Tab-separated table of C-alpha atoms and ligand atoms in Angstrom:
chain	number	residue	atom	x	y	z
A	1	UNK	CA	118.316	118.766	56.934
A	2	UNK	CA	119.026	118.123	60.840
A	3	UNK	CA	117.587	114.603	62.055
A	4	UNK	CA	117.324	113.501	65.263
A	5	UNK	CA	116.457	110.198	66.095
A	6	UNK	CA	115.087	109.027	69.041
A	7	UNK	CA	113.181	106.363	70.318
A	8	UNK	CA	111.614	104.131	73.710
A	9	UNK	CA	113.136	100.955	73.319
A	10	UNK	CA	116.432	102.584	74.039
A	11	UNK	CA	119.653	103.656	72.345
A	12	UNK	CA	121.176	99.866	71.845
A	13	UNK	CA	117.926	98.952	69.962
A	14	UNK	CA	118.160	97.086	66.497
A	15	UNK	CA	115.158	99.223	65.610
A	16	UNK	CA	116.761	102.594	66.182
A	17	UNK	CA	119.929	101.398	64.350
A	18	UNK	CA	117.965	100.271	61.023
A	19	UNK	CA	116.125	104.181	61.151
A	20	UNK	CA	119.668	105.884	61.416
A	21	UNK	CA	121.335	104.351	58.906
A	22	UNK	CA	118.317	104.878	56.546
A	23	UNK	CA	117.665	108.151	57.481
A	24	UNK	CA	121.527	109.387	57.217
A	25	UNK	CA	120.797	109.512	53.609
A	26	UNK	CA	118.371	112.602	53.928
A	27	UNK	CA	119.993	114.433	56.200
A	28	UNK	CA	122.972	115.170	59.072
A	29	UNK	CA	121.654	112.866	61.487
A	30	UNK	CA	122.285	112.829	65.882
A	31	UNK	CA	120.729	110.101	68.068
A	32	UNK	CA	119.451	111.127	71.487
A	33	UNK	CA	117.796	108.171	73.348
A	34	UNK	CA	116.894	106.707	76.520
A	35	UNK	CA	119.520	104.304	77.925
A	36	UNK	CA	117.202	101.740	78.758
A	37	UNK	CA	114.016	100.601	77.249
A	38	UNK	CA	111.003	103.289	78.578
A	39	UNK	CA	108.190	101.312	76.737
A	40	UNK	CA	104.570	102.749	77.106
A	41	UNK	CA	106.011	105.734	79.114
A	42	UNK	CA	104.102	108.232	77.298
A	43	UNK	CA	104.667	112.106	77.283
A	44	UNK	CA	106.407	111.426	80.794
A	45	UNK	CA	108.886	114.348	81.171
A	46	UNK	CA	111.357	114.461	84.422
A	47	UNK	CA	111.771	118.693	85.069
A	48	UNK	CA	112.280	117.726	88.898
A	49	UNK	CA	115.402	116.021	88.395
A	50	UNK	CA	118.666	116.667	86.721
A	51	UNK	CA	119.076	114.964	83.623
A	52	UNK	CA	122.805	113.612	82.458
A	53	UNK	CA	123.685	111.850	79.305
A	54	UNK	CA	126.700	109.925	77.408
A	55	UNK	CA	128.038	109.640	74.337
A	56	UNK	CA	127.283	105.703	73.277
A	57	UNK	CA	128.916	103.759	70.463
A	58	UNK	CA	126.796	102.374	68.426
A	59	UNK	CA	128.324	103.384	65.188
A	60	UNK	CA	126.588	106.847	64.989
A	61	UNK	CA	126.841	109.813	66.768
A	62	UNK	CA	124.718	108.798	69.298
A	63	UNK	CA	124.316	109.775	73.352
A	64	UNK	CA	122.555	108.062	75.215
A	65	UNK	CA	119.337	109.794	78.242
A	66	UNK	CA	118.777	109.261	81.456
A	67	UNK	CA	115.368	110.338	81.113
A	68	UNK	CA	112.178	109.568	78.610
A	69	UNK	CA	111.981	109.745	75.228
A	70	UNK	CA	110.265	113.079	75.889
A	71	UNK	CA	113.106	114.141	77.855
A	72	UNK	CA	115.566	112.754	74.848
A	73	UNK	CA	114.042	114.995	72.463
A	74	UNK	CA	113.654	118.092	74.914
A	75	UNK	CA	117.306	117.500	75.656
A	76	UNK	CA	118.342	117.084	71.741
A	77	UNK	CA	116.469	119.978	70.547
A	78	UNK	CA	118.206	122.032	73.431
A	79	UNK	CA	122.234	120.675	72.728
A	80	UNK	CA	121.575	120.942	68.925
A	81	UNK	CA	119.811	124.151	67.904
A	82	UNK	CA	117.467	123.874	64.498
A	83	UNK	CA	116.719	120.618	64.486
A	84	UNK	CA	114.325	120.162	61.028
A	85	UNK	CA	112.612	116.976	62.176
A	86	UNK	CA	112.447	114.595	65.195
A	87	UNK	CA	112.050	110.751	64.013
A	88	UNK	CA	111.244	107.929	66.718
A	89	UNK	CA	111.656	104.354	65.893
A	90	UNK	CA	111.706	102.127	64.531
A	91	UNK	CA	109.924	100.854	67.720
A	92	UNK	CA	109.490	97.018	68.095
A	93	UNK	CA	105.498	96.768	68.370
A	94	UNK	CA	102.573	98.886	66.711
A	95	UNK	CA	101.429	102.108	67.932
A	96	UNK	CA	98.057	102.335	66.816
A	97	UNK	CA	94.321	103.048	67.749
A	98	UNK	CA	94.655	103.696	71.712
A	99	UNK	CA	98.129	102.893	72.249
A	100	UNK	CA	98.759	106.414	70.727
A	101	UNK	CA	97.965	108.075	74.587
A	102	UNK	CA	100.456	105.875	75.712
A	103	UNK	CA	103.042	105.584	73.445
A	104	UNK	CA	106.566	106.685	74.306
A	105	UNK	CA	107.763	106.662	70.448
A	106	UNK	CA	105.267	109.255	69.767
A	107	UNK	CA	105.378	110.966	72.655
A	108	UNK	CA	109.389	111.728	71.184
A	109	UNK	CA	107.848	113.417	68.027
A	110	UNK	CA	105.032	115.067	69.859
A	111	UNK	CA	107.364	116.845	72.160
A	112	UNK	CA	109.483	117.791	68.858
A	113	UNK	CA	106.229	119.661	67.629
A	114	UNK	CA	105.533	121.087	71.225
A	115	UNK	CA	109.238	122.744	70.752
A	116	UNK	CA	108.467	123.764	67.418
A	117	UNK	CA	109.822	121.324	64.975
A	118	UNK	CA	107.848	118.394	63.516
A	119	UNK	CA	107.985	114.654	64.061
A	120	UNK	CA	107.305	111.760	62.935
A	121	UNK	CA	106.976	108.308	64.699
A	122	UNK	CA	107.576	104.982	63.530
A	123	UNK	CA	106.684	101.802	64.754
A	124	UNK	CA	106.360	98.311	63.486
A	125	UNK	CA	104.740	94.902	63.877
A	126	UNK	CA	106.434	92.406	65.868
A	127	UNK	CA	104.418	89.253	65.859
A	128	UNK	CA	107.416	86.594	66.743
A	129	UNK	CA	110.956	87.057	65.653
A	130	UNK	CA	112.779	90.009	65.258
A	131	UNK	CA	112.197	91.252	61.844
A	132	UNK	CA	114.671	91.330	58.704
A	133	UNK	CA	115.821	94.347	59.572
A	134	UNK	CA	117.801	95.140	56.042
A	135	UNK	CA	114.706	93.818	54.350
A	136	UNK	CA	112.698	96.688	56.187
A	137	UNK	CA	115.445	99.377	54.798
A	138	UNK	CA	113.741	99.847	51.101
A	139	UNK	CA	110.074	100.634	52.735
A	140	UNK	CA	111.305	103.142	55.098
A	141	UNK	CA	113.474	104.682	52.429
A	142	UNK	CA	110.056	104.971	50.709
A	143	UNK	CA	108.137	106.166	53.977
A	144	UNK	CA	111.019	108.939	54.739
A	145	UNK	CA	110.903	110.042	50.862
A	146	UNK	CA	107.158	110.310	51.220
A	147	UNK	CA	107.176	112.123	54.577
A	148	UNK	CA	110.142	114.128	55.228
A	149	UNK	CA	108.829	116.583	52.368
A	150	UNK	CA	106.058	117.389	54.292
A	151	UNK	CA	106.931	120.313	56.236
A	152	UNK	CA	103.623	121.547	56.376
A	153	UNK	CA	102.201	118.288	58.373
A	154	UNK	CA	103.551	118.797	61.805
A	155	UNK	CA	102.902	114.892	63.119
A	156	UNK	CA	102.882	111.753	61.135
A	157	UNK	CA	102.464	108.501	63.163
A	158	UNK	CA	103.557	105.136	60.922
A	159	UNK	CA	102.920	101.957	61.474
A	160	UNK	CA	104.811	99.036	59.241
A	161	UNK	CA	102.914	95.577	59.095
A	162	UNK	CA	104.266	92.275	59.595
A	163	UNK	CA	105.584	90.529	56.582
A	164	UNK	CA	106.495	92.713	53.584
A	165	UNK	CA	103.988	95.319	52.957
A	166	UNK	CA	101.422	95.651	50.086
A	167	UNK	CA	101.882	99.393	49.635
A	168	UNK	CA	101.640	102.702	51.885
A	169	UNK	CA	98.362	104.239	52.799
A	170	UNK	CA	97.033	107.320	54.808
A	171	UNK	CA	94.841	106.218	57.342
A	172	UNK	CA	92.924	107.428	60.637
A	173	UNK	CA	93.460	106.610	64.071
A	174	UNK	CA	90.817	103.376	64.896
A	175	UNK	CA	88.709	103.905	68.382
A	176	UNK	CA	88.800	100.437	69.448
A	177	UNK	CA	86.260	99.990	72.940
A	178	UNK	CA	87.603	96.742	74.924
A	179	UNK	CA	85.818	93.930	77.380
A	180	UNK	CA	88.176	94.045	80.279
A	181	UNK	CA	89.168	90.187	81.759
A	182	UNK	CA	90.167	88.422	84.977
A	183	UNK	CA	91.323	85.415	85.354
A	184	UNK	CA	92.126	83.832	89.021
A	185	UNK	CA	94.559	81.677	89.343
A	186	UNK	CA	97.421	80.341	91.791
A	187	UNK	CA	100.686	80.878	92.356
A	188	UNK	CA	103.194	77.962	93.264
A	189	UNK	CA	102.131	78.024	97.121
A	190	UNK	CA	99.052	78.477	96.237
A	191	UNK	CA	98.197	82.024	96.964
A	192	UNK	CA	95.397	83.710	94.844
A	193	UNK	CA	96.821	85.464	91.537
A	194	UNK	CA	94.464	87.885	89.466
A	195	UNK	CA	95.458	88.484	86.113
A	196	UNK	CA	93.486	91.301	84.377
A	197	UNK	CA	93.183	91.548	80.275
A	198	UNK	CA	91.624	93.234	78.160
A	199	UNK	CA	90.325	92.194	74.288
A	200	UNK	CA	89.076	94.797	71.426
A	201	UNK	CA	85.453	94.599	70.668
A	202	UNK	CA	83.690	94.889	67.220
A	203	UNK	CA	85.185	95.186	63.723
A	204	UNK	CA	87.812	97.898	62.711
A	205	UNK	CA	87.048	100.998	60.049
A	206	UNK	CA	87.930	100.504	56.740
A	207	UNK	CA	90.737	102.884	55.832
A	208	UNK	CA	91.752	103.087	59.993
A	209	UNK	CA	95.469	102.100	61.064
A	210	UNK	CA	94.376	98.651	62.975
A	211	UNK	CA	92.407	97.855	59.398
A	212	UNK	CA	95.302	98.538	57.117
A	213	UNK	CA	97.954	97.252	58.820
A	214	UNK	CA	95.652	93.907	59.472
A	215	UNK	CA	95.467	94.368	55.251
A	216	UNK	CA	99.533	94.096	55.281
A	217	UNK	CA	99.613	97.932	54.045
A	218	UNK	CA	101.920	100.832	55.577
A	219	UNK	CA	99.718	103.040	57.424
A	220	UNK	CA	100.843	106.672	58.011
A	221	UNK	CA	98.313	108.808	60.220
A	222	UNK	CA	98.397	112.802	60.648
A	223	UNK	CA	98.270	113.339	63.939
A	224	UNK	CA	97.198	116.881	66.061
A	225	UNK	CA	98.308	118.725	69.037
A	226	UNK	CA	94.658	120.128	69.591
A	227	UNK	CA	92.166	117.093	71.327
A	228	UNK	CA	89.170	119.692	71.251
A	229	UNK	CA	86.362	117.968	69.612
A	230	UNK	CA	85.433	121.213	68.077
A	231	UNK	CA	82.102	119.349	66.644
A	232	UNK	CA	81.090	118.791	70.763
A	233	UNK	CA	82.349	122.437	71.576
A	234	UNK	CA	80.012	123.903	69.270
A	235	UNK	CA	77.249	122.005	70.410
A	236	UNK	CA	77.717	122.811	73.784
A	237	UNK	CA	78.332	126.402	73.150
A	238	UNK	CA	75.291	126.759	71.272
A	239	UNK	CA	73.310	124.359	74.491
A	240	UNK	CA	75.140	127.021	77.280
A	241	UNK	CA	73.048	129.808	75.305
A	242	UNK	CA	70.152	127.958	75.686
A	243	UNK	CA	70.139	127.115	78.981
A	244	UNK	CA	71.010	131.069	79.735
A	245	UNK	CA	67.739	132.188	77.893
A	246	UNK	CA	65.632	129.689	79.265
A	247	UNK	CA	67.448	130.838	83.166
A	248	UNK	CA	66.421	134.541	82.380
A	249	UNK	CA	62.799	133.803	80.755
A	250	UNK	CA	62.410	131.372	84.154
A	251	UNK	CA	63.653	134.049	85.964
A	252	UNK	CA	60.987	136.946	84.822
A	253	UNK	CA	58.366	134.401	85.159
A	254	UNK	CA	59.066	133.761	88.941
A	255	UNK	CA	59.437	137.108	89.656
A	256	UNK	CA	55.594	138.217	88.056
A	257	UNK	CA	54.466	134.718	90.062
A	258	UNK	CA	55.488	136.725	93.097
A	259	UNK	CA	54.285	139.971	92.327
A	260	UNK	CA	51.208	138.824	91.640
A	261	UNK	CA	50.919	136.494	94.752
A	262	UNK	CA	51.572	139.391	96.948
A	263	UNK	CA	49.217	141.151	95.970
A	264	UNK	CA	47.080	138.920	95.978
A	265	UNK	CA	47.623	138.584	99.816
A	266	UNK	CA	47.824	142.410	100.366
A	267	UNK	CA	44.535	143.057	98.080
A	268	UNK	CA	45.111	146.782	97.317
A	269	UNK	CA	47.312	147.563	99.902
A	270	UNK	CA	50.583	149.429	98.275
A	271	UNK	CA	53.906	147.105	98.431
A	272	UNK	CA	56.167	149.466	100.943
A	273	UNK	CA	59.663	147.286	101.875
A	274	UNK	CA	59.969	146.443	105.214
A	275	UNK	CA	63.167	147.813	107.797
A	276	UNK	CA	65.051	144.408	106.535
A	277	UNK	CA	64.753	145.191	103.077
A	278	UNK	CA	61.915	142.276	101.958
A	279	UNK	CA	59.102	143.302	100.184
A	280	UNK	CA	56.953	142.705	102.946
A	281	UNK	CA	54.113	145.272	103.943
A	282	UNK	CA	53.910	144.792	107.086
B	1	MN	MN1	108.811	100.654	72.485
């Protein structure tokens, strides 16, 4: 199996490390990975530019992008032909709920899917320290066991807890809506500052990714390329015919209104159309 790893933290990251040395045991393995941290980039891609890249030692075969994760993967897939699967992580902070749009980690194995291989991104709780990272080996040896068989599942987005988790569960993204913040404040010479912030309002869904990480478990989400709500597009299909059989009953209405109120006007008089075509007897 052909494994490329990528991330948005960039290539020197501890987290990206930790995923290639676990996931050299399923497979011939190639790193391809921005050369500096592109956090939050999303699916940024750079096609107006040329992009270069270097080989970097970091202990495996490993180059380092000048470009976005997006870009990595574009320009992995491209140097190494049949790549099976793209993994990106392990990235240092959760991608979950809303922070999926803007996510550079799965943005890497959402372009792998775009190009016609699979991906799957994983990211993990940071909440002070940097985590044990041999002590999170055994889990994603379990996650990758669990995953990488699934060939059939195009995009699997993972999120590790804090702390050690209490098993692995399959979850669904949580729609978290947010009370947006600003607080005013000074700077040292005492200009105005504005700092804005947002918080998450309301509870999160049993059996969602916020909830089950919260619960300390490993949640994996299937994620998919098509953001139709087909639900909504049915709906509105089914309104659009409506409204189009309501337009043409209105429209046979108005036109015996008119009729009628011309000859109303003319009495008995037969309609004959005028020289500039209205239907005016005079
Ligand atoms: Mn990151």
């Amino acid at each position: 199996m052909r494994i490329l790893i990528s991330n948005d933290d960039g290539v020197y990251s501890p987290g990206l490390s930790a995923l290639g040395e676990v996931a050299r045991e399923f497979g011939e393995i190639k790193v391809f990975a921005p050369d500096v941290d592109r956090a939050a980039s999303g699916h940024a891609l750079s096609p107006g530019r040329p992009i270069t890249w270097k080989h970097s030692p970091i202990g495996i075969e490993a180059c380092r992008v000048d470009g976005t994760p997006a870009d990595c993967v574009a320009v992995g897939c491209a140097l190494w032909s049949d790549v099976d699967v793209v993994i990106a992580g392990i990235n240092l902070g959760p991608n979950l709920a809303e922070k999926m749009w803007n996510s550079g980690t799965l943005a890497a194995a959402k372009e792998a899917c775009l190009l016609g291989s699979r991906g799957i991104a994983i990211s993990r709780e940071v909440p002070g320290d940097e985590p044990d990272y041999e002590a999170l080996k055994p889990i994603l040896r379990r996650v990758l066991s669990l995953t990488l068989p699934l060939r059939d599942i195009p995009l699997i987005n993972v999120n590790l807890p804090a702390g050690t988790p209490k098993g692995i569960l399959w979850t669904h993204q949580s729609v978290r809506y947010f009370r947006s913040e600003i607080t005013r404040y000074k700077d040292p010479s005492g200009n105005p500052l504005s700092w804005f912030s947002i918080s998450p309002i309301g509870d999160d869904a049993p059996l969602s990714d916020v909830c089950e990480t919260k619960r300390g478990y490993v949640s994996l989400t299937p994620i998919r390329l098509d953001l139709t709500d087909h639900e909504a597009l049915r709906r509105c299909r089914l309104l659009s015919q409506e409204d189009k059989s309501v337009r043409q009953l209105s429209l046979g209405a108005r036109l015996r209104q008119f009729v009628q109120a011309i000859r109303n006007r003319e009495g008995n008089r037969s309609l004959v159309p005028a020289e500039n075509g209205t239907l005016d007897g005079k």
